[in-house]
Coordinates of C-alpha atoms in Angstrom, one line a residue:
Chain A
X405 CA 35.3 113.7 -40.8
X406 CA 37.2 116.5 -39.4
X407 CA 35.8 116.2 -36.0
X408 CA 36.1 112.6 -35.5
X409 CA 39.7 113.2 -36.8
X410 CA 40.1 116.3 -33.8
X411 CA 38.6 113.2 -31.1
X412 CA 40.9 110.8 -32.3
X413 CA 43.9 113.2 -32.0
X414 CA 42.2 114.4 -28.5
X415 CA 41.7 110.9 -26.8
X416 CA 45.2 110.0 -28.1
X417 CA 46.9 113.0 -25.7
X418 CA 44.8 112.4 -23.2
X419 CA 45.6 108.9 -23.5
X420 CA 49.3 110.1 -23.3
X421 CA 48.4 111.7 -20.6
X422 CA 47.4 109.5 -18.9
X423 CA 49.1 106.6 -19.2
X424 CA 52.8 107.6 -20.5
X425 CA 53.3 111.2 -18.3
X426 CA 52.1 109.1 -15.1
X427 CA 54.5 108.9 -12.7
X428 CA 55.1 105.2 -12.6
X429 CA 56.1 105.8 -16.2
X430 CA 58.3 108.6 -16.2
X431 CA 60.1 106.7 -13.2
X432 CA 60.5 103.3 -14.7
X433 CA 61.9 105.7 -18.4
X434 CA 64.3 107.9 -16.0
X435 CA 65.4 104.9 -14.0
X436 CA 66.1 102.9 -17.5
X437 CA 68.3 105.7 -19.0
X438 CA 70.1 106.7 -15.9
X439 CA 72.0 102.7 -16.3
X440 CA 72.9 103.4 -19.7
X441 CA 76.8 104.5 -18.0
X442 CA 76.5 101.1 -16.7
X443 CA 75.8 98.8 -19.8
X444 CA 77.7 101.1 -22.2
X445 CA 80.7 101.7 -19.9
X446 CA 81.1 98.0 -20.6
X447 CA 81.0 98.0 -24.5
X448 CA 84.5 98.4 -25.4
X449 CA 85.8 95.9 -22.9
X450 CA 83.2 93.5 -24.4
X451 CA 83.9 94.5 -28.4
X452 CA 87.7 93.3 -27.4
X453 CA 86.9 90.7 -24.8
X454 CA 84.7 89.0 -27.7
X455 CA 86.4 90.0 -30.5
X456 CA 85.4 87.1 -32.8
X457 CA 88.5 86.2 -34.1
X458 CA 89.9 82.7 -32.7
X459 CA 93.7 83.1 -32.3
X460 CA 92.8 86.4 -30.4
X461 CA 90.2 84.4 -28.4
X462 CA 92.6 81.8 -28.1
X463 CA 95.6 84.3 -26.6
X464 CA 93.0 86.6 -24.4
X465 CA 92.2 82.4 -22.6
X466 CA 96.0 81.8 -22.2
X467 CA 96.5 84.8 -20.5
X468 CA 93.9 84.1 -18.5
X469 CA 91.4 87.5 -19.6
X470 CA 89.0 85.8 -21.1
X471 CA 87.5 85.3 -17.1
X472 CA 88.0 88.3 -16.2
X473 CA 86.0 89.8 -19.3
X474 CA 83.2 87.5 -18.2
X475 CA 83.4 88.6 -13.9
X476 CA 83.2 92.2 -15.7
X477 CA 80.1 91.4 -17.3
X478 CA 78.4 89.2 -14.7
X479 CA 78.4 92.4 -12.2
X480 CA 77.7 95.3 -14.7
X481 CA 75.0 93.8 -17.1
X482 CA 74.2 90.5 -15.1
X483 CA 72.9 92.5 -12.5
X484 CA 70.9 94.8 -14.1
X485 CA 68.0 94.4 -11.7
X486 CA 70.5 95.9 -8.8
X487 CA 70.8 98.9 -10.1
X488 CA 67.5 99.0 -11.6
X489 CA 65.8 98.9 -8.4
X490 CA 68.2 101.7 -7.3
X491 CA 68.1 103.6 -10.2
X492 CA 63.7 103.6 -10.3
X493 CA 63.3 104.1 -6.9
X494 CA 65.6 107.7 -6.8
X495 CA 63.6 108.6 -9.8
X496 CA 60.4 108.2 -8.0
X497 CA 61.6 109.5 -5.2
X498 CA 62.4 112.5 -7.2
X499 CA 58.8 112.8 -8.3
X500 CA 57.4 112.2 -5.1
X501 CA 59.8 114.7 -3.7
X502 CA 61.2 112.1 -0.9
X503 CA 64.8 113.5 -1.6
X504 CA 67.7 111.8 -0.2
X505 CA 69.4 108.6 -0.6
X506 CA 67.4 107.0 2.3
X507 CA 65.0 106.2 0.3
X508 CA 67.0 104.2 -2.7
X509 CA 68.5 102.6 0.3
X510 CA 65.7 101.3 1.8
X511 CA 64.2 100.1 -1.5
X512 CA 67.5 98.1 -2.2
X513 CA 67.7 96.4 1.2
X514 CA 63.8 95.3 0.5
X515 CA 65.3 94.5 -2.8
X516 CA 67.7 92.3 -0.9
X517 CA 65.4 90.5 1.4
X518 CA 63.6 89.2 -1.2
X519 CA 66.6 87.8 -2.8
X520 CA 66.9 84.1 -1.5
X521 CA 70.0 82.7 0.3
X522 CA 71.4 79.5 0.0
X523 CA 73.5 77.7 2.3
X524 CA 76.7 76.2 -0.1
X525 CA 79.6 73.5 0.8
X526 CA 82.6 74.9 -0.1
X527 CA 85.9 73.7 -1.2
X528 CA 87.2 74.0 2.7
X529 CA 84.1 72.0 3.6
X530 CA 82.2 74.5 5.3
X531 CA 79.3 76.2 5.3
X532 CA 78.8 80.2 3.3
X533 CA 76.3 82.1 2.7
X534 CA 75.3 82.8 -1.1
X535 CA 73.0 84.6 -3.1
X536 CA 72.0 83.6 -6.7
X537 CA 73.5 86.1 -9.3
X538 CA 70.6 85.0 -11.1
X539 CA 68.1 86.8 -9.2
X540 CA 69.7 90.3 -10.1
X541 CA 69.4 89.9 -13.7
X542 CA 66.7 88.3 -15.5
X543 CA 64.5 87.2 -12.7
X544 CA 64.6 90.2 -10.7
X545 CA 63.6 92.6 -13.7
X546 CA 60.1 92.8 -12.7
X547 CA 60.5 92.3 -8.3
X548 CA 63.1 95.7 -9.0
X549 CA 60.6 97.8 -11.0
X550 CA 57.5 96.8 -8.5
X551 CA 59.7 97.2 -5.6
X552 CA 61.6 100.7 -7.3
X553 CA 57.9 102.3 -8.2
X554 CA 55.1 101.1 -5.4
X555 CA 58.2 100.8 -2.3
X556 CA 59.3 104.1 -2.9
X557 CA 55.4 105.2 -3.1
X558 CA 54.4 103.6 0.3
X559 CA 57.6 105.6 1.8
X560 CA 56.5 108.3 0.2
X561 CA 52.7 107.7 1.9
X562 CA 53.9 107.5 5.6
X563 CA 56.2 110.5 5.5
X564 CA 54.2 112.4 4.6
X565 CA 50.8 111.6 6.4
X566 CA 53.0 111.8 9.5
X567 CA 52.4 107.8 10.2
X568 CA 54.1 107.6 13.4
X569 CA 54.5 106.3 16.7
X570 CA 52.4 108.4 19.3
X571 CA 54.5 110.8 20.9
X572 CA 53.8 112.7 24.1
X573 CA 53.2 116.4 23.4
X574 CA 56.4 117.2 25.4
X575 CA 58.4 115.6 22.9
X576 CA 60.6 118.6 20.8
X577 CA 59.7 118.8 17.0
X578 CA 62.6 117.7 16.0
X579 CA 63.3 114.5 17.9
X580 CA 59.8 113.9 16.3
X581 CA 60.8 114.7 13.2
X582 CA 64.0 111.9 13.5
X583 CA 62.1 108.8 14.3
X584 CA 59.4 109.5 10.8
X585 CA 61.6 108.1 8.7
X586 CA 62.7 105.2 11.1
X587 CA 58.8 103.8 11.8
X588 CA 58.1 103.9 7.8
X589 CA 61.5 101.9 7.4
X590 CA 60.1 99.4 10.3
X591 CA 56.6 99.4 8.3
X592 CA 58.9 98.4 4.9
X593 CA 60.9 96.0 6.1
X594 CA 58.6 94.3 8.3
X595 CA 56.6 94.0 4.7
X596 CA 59.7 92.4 3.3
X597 CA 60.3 90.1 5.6
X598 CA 56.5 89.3 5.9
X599 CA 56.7 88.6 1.8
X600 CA 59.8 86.7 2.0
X601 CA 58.5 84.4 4.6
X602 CA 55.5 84.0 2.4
X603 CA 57.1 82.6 -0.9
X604 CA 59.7 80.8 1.2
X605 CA 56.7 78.4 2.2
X606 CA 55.6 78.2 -1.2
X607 CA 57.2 75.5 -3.9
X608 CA 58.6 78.6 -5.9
X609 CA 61.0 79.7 -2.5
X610 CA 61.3 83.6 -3.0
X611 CA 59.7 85.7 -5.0
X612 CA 61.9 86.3 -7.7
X613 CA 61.5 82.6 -9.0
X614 CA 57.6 83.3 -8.7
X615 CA 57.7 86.8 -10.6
X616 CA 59.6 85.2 -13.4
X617 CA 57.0 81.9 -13.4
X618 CA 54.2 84.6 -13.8
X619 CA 55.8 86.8 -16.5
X620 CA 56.8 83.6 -18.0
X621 CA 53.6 83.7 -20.3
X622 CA 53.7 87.5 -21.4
X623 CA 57.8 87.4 -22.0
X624 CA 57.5 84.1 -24.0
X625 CA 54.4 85.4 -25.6
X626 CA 56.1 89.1 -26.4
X627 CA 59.2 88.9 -25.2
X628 CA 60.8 86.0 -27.1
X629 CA 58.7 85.1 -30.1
X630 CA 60.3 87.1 -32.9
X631 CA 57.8 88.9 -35.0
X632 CA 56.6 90.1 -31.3
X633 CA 59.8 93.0 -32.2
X634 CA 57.8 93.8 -35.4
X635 CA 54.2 93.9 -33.9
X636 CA 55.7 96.4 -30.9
X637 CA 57.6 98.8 -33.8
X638 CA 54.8 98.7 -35.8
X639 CA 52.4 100.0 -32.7
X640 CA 55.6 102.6 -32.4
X641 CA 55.8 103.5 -35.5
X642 CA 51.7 104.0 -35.1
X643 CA 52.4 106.4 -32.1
X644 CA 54.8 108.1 -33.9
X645 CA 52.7 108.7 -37.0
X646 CA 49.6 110.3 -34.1
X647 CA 52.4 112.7 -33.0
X648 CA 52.6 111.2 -29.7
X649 CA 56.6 109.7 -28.6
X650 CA 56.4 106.5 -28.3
X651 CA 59.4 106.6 -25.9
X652 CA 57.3 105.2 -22.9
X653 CA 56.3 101.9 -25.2
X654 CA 59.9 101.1 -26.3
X655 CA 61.2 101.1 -22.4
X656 CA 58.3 99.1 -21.1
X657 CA 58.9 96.8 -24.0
X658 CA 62.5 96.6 -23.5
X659 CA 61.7 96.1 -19.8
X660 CA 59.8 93.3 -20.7
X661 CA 62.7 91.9 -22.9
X662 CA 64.8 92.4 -20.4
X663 CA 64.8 88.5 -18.7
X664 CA 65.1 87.2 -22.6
X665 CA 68.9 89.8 -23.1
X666 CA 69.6 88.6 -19.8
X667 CA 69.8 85.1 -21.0
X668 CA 71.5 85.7 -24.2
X669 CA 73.6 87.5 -21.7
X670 CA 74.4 84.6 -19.3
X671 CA 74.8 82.4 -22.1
X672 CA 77.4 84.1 -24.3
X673 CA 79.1 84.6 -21.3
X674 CA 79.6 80.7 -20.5
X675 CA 80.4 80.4 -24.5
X676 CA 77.1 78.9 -25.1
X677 CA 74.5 79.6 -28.4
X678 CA 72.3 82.4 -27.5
X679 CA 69.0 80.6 -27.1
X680 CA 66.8 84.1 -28.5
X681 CA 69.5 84.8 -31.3
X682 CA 66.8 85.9 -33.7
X683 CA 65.0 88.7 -31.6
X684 CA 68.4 90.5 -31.1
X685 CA 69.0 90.5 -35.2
X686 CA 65.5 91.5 -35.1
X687 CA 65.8 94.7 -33.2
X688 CA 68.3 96.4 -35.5
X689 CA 66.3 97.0 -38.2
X690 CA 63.1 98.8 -35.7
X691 CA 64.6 102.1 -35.9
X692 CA 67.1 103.1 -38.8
X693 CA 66.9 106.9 -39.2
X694 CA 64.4 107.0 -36.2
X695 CA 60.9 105.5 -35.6
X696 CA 59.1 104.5 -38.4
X697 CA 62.0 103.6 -40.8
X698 CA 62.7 107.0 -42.1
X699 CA 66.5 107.0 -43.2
X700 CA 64.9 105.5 -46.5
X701 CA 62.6 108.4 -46.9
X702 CA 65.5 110.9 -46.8
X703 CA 67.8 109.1 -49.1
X704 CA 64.8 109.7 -51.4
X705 CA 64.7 113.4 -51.2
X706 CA 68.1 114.1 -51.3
X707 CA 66.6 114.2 -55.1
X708 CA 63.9 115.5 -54.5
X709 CA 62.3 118.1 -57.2
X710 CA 60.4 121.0 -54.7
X711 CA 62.4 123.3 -53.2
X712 CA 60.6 121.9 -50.1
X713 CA 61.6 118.6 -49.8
X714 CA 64.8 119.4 -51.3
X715 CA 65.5 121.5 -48.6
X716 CA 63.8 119.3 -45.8
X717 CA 66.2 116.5 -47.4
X718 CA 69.6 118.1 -46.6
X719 CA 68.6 119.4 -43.2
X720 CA 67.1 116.3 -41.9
X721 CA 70.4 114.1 -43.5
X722 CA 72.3 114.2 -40.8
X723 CA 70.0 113.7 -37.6
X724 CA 68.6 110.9 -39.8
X725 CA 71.9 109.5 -39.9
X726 CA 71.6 109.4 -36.3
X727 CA 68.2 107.8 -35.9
X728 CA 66.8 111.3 -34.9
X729 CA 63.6 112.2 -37.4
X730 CA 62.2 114.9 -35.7
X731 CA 62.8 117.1 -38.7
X732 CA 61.0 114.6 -41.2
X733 CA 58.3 113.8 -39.3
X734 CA 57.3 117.4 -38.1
X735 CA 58.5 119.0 -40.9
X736 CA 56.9 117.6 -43.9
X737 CA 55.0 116.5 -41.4
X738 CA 54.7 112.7 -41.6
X739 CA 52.1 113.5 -38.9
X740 CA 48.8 112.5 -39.6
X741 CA 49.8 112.9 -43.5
X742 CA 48.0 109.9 -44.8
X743 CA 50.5 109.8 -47.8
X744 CA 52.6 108.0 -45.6
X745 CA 50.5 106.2 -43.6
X746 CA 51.0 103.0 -45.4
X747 CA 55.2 103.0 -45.8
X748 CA 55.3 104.1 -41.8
X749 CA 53.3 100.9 -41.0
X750 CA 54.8 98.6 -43.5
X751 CA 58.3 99.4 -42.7
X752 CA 59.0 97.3 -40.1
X753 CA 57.5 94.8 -41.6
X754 CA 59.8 94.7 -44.2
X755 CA 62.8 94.9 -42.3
X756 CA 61.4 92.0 -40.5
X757 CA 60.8 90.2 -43.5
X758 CA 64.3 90.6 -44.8
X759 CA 66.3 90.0 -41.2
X760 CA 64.0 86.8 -40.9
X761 CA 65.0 85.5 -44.7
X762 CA 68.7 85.5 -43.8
X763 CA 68.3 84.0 -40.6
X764 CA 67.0 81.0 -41.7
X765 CA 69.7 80.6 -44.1
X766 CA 72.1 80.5 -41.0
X767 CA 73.6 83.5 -42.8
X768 CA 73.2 85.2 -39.3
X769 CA 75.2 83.7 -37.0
X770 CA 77.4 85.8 -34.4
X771 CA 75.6 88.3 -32.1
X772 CA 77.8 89.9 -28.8
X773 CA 74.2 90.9 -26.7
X774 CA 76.5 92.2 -24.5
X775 CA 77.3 95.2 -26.4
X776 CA 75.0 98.0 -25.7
X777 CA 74.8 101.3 -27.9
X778 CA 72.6 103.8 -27.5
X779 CA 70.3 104.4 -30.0
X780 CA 71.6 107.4 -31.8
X781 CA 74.1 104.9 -33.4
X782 CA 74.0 105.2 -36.9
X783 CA 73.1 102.1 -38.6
X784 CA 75.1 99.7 -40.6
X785 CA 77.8 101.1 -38.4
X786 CA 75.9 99.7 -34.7
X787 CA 75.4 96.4 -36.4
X788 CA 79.0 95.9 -37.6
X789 CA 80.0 96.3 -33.7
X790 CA 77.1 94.0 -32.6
X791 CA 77.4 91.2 -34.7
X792 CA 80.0 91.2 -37.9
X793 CA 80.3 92.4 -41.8
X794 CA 76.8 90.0 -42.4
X795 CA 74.6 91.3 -40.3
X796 CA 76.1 95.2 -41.8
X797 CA 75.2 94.2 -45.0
X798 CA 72.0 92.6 -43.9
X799 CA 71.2 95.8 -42.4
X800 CA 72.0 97.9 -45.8
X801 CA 69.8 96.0 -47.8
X802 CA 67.1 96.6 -45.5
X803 CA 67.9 100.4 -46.0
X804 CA 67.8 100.1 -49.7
X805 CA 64.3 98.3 -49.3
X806 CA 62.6 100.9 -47.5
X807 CA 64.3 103.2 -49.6
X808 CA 62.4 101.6 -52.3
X809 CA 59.4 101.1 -50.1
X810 CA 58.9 105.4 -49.4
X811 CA 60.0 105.6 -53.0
X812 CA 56.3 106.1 -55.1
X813 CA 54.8 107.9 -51.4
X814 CA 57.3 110.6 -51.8
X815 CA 57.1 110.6 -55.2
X816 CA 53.5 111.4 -55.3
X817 CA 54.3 114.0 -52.3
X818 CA 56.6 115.5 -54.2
X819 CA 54.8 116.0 -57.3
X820 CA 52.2 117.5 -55.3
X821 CA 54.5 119.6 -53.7
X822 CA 55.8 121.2 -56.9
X823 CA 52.7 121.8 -58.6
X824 CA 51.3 123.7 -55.2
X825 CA 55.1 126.0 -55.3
X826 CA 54.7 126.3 -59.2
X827 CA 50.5 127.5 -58.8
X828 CA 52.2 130.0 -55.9
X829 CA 54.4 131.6 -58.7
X830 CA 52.0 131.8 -61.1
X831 CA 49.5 133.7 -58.7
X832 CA 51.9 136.0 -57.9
X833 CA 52.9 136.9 -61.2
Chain B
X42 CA 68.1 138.5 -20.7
X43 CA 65.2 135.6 -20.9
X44 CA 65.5 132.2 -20.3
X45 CA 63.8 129.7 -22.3
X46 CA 63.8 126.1 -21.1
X47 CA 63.4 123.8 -24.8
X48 CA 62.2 120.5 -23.5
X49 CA 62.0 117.3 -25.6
X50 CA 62.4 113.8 -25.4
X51 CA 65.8 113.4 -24.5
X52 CA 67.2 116.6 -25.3
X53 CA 68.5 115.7 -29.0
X54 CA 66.1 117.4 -31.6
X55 CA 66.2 120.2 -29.7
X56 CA 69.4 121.0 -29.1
X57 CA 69.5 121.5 -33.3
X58 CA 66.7 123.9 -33.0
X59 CA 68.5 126.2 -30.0
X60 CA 71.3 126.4 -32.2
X61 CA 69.3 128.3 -34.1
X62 CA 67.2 129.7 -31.9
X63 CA 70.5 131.5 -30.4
X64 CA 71.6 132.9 -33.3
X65 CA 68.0 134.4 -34.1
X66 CA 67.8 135.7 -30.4
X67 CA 71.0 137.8 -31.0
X68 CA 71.7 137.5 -27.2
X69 CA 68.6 138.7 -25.4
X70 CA 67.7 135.3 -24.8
X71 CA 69.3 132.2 -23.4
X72 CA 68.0 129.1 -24.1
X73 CA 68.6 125.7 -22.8
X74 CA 67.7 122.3 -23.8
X75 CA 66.9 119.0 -22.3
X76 CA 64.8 116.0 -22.2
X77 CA 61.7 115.7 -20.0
X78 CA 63.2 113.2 -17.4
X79 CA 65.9 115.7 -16.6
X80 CA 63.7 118.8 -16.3
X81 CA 65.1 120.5 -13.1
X82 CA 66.9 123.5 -13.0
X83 CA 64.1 126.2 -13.8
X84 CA 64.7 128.9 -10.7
X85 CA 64.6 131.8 -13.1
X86 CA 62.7 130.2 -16.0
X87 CA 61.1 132.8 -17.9
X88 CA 59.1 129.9 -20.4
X89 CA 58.9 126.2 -20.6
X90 CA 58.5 125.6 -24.4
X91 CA 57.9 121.7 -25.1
X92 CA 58.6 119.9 -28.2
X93 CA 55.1 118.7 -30.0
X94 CA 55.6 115.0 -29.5
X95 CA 55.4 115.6 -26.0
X96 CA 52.8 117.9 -25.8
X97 CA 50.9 115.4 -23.7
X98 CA 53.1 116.1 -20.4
X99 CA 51.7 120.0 -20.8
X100 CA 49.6 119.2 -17.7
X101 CA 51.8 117.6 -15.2
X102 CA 54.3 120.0 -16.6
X103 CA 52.6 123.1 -16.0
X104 CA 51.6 121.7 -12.3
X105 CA 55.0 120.8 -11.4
X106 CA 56.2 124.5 -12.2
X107 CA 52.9 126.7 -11.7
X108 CA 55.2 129.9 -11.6
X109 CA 56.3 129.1 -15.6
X110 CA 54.1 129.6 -18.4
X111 CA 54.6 126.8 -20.8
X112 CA 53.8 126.5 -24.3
X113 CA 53.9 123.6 -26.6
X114 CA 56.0 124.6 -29.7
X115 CA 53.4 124.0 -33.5
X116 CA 54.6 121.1 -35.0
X117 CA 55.2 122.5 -38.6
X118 CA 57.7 125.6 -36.7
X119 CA 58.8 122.9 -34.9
X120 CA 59.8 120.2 -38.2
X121 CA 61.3 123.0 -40.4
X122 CA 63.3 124.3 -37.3
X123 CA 62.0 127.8 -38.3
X124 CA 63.7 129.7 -35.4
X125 CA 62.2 133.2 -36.0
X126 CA 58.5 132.1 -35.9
X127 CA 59.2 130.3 -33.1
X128 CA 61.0 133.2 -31.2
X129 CA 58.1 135.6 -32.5
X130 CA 55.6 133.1 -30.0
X131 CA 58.1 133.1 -27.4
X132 CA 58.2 137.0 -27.6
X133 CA 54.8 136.9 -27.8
X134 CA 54.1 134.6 -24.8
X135 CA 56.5 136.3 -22.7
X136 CA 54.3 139.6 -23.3
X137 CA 51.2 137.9 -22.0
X138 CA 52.7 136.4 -18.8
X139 CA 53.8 139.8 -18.0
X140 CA 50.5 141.4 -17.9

C-alpha cells in the first residue's frame, strides 16, 4: 500500500513536471497575471459606472457618462486578447531568453494581420478602414495565446540557429549580427500573411472567426455549461489535496472561459441580459478560504479542543480570510490525509448545489462581469461588489454549509488529535 | 549576511513565513519572497528554497540557476510556519554547498 501510495505521489510531480512547469505553461500563467493592472485598474470606474441603482443610472446617461464608462471598458477588458498576445509572448520571450521588445512587437503585428479588415460606408459617404473589436476579445483568446507561445518560439528558433541570409565572409560581425533579427521578422510575417490569405479564401474569412468555430465545442462543452465550474474545482481541489498547485489548471481554465466573460462582457455593456449569467454566480463559491473550500474548516477549529488545531486555527484565520490555505493544508496537513478526503471533494459540490438552488428561483439576478478582483478578496465581501446584498448572503450560507460539511471530519481529527497529545503526557510522566 | 530566495506560487504564503523567518535569523540572513513567475533577481543567491506545492518546478529551477543550490521546504515545517526548523535546514544546506 505504501509503495503504490510513494508512485502515485511520484507520477503526480513528475506529471507536474511535465506538464504545468513546461514553458508554454509558465508563459500563458505569467502572461495572464501580468494584465491583472489592466482588468482591475478598471473595477472602480465599473462598481460606479454600474452602480445598480436607477436614478444614479438615470443621472450618469443625462450627463452623458454612461458611454464613456462603456468606451472605457470596450478598450481595457474588450480587448483582452491585445494585450494577451503581448503580455504571453514577453513572458516567453523571457524564458527563451529573446530579451527585448522586438519580439512582443513582432508577435502583435502577426497578431494584427490576422485580424480581418473591413471596408465600412461612413456617415460622410466614404470609404474607412475598420477592424472588428470583436476579434480582440473573445474570438481572439485562443489566435493570442498560439500566436504569444509558438510565434515567440519560432523567433526564438531562427536567432538562435543563426537562420540567415548568406553573407560573404567579408562582411563585419556586426552588420551580420543587424540583419538576424530582420530575415526571422521576414520569415514571421511572410507566415502571417501566408495564413491570412489562407482563411481569407475560406467561408470563415480570418482566422479568428475559424479559431472560435473550433473551440466552439470545448468552450460550450466546458466553458459555458454550468456544473463544468464544479467539475474543474473539484479536479482543483483534487490537485490541491496531492500537494501539487493547481494554479496552472485554474488559468488554462479561465483561458478557456475567457470567450464566455467576454460575452457577458459585451453584453452588459450594450445593457443587455448576460447570456452565461449562471457560470459567473457559479465561480464565487470555487474558492472561499482557498482551494478546496477551507474557510469552513477553520471556522471549525477556532473551537477546536487539541492544542494543535487550536493553534493551527488562529494562525490560519486570517490568510483563510484571504482565500490563502497554505497553513491548513500543509499544516495539519490536509495533504494526502484521507480524513479529509471526502469534504475537500464534496465541497464544491455543495457550493454548487446551493448557488444553483437560488438561481432558479431568479433570486440571482444582477451580476457586473466587468468587475475583476483578484482572488485574495475575501468572500461575502467580493460578491457584494460583484453582484449585490443576494448573492452576499447566498455566498454566506454556502460558508455556513461547508462549515457544517468539515464539521464531523474535524471532529473526528480532533478527537484523535487530543488523545495522541494526552498519551504524550502520560508517557512522559 | 546570506540570502535566501522563498519562492511560492505567487509570493503570498510566503511572505507570512519570512516574517518569521527574519525574526528567527536575527540578521544574518536576508530573505526575500516571490512567486515562481517572477523569479529573477538571484545574482548573489546564496539558496533557492521552494514552497512544497511547487516542488515539481525543482528541476527547471535548479537548471535555470545551476550556480544555486535549491531545496524544497517539508511540508509539515512548511504548514506550521515553524521558522527555526526551517532555518536549521537552510543552515544546514548552506554548509553543504560550501564544501
Amino acid at each position: 500500500m505504501k509503495r503504490d501510495l510513494q508512485r502515485i505521489k511520484d507520477f503526480s510531480q513528475k506529471a507536474g513536471e511535465k506538464i504545468l512547469a513546461s514553458q508554454s505553461m509558465q508563459a500563458l500563467n505569467n502572461g495572464m497575471m501580468d494584465i491583472f493592472p489592466v482588468t482591475i485598474g478598471v473595477v472602480l470606474l465599473s462598481l460606479v459606472g454600474y452602480f445598480p441603482v436607477e436614478c444614479w443610472q438615470d443621472l450618469l446617461k443625462n450627463i452623458g457618462l454612461d458611454t464613456m464608462i462603456e468606451q472605457l471598458l470596450l478598450v481595457t477588458e474588450g480587448m483582452y486578447s491585445l494585450y494577451l498576445v503581448c503580455a504571453i509572448s514577453y513572458e516567453m520571450g523571457k524564458i527563451l531568453k529573446v530579451r527585448g521588445i522586438a519580439v512582443v512587437l513582432l508577435c502583435l503585428s502577426f497578431f494584427m494581420i490576422l485580424t480581418p479588415q473591413y471596408q465600412v460606408l461612413t456617415e460622410q459617404n466614404d470609404y474607412s478602414t475598420m477592424l472588428p473589436v470583436s476579434a480582440w476579445g473573445s474570438e481572439g483568446v485562443f489566435v493570442a495565446i498560439l500566436i504569444g507561445i509558438f510565434v515567440t518560439k519560432l523567433y526564438a528558433f531562427l536567432i538562435r540557429h543563426n537562420i540567415s541570409i548568406h553573407m560573404p565572409q567579408a562582411v563585419p560581425e556586426m552588420v551580420k549580427d543587424c540583419f538576424r533579427p530582420v530575415f526571422a521578422a521576414m520569415v514571421l510575417s511572410s507566415i502571417a500573411f501566408g495564413i491570412k490569405t489562407a482563411f481569407y479564401m475560406t467561408e470563415y474569412g480570418d482566422i479568428m472567426r475559424f479559431a472560435s468555430a473550433c473551440m466552439a465545442w470545448p468552450v460550450k462543452f466546458s466553458g459555458t455549461k454550468v456544473w463544468s465550474v464544479v467539475v474543474v474545482f473539484t479536479l482543483t481541489n483534487l490537485m490541491w489535496f496531492l500537494g501539487i498547485h493547481p494554479a496552472t489548471i485554474i488559468n488554462l481554465y479561465y483561458a478557456i472561459l475567457m470567450p464566455t466573460l467576454l460575452r457577458n462582457i459585451a453584453a452588459f455593456l450594450k445593457g443587455d441580459t448576460l447570456p452565461y449569467a449562471e457560470i459567473m454566480f457559479m465561480l464565487g463559491i470555487t474558492m472561499i478560504g482557498g482551494t478546496g473550500g477551507t474557510l469552513g474548516l477553520n471556522i471549525n477549529m477556532l473551537g477546536a479542543e487539541s492544542k494543535k488545531y487550536k493553534m493551527l486555527g488562529k494562525l490560519a484565520m486570517i490568510p483563510s480570510i484571504f482565500n490563502i490555505n497554505e497553513p491548513l493544508v500543509f499544516g495539519i496537513p490536509i495533504i494526502w490525509n484521507p480524513v479529509y478526503f471526502i469534504p475537500m471533494m464534496t465541497s464544491t459540490l455543495i457550493g454548487g448545489i446551493i448557488v444553483h438552488f437560488f438561481y432558479s428561483l431568479d433570486f440571482l439576478i444582477y451580476y457586473n462581469p466587468t468587475i475583476d478582483l483578484p482572488w485574495v478578496m475575501p468572500s461575502i465581501l467580493a460578491e457584494w461588489l460583484y453582484s449585490g446584498p443576494r448573492y452576499a448572503l447566498v455566498v454566506a450560507i454556502v460558508i455556513a454549509a461547508q462549515t457544517l460539511l468539515y464539521r464531523p471530519f474535524f471532529k473526528y481529527a480532533d478527537k484523535q488529535e487530543l488523545e495522541k497529545e494526552k498519551q504524550g503526557l502520560e508517557c512522559q510522566e | 549576511m546570506r540570502k535566501v530566495i522563498l519562492v511560492c506560487n505567487m509570493g503570498m504564503s510566503t511572505s507570512i513565513l519570512m516574517k518569521r523567518l527574519e525574526e528567527e535569523g536575527k540578521g544574518d540572513y536576508c530573505f526575500t519572497c516571490t512567486g515562481i513567475g517572477q523569479l529573477e533577481e538571484t545574482e548573489d543567491a546564496d539558496l533557492i528554497l521552494l514552497g512544497p506545492q511547487i516542488g515539481f518546478y525543482r528541476n527547471s529551477v535548479e537548471k535555470k540557476y545551476p550556480e544555486i543550490p535549491v531545496d524544497v521546504i517539508a511540508v509539515q515545517d512548511f504548514g506550521m510556519m515553524d521558522a527555526s526548523k526551517i532555518l536549521k535546514k537552510i543552515q544546514k544546506m548552506l554548509l553543504i554547498s560550501e564544501e
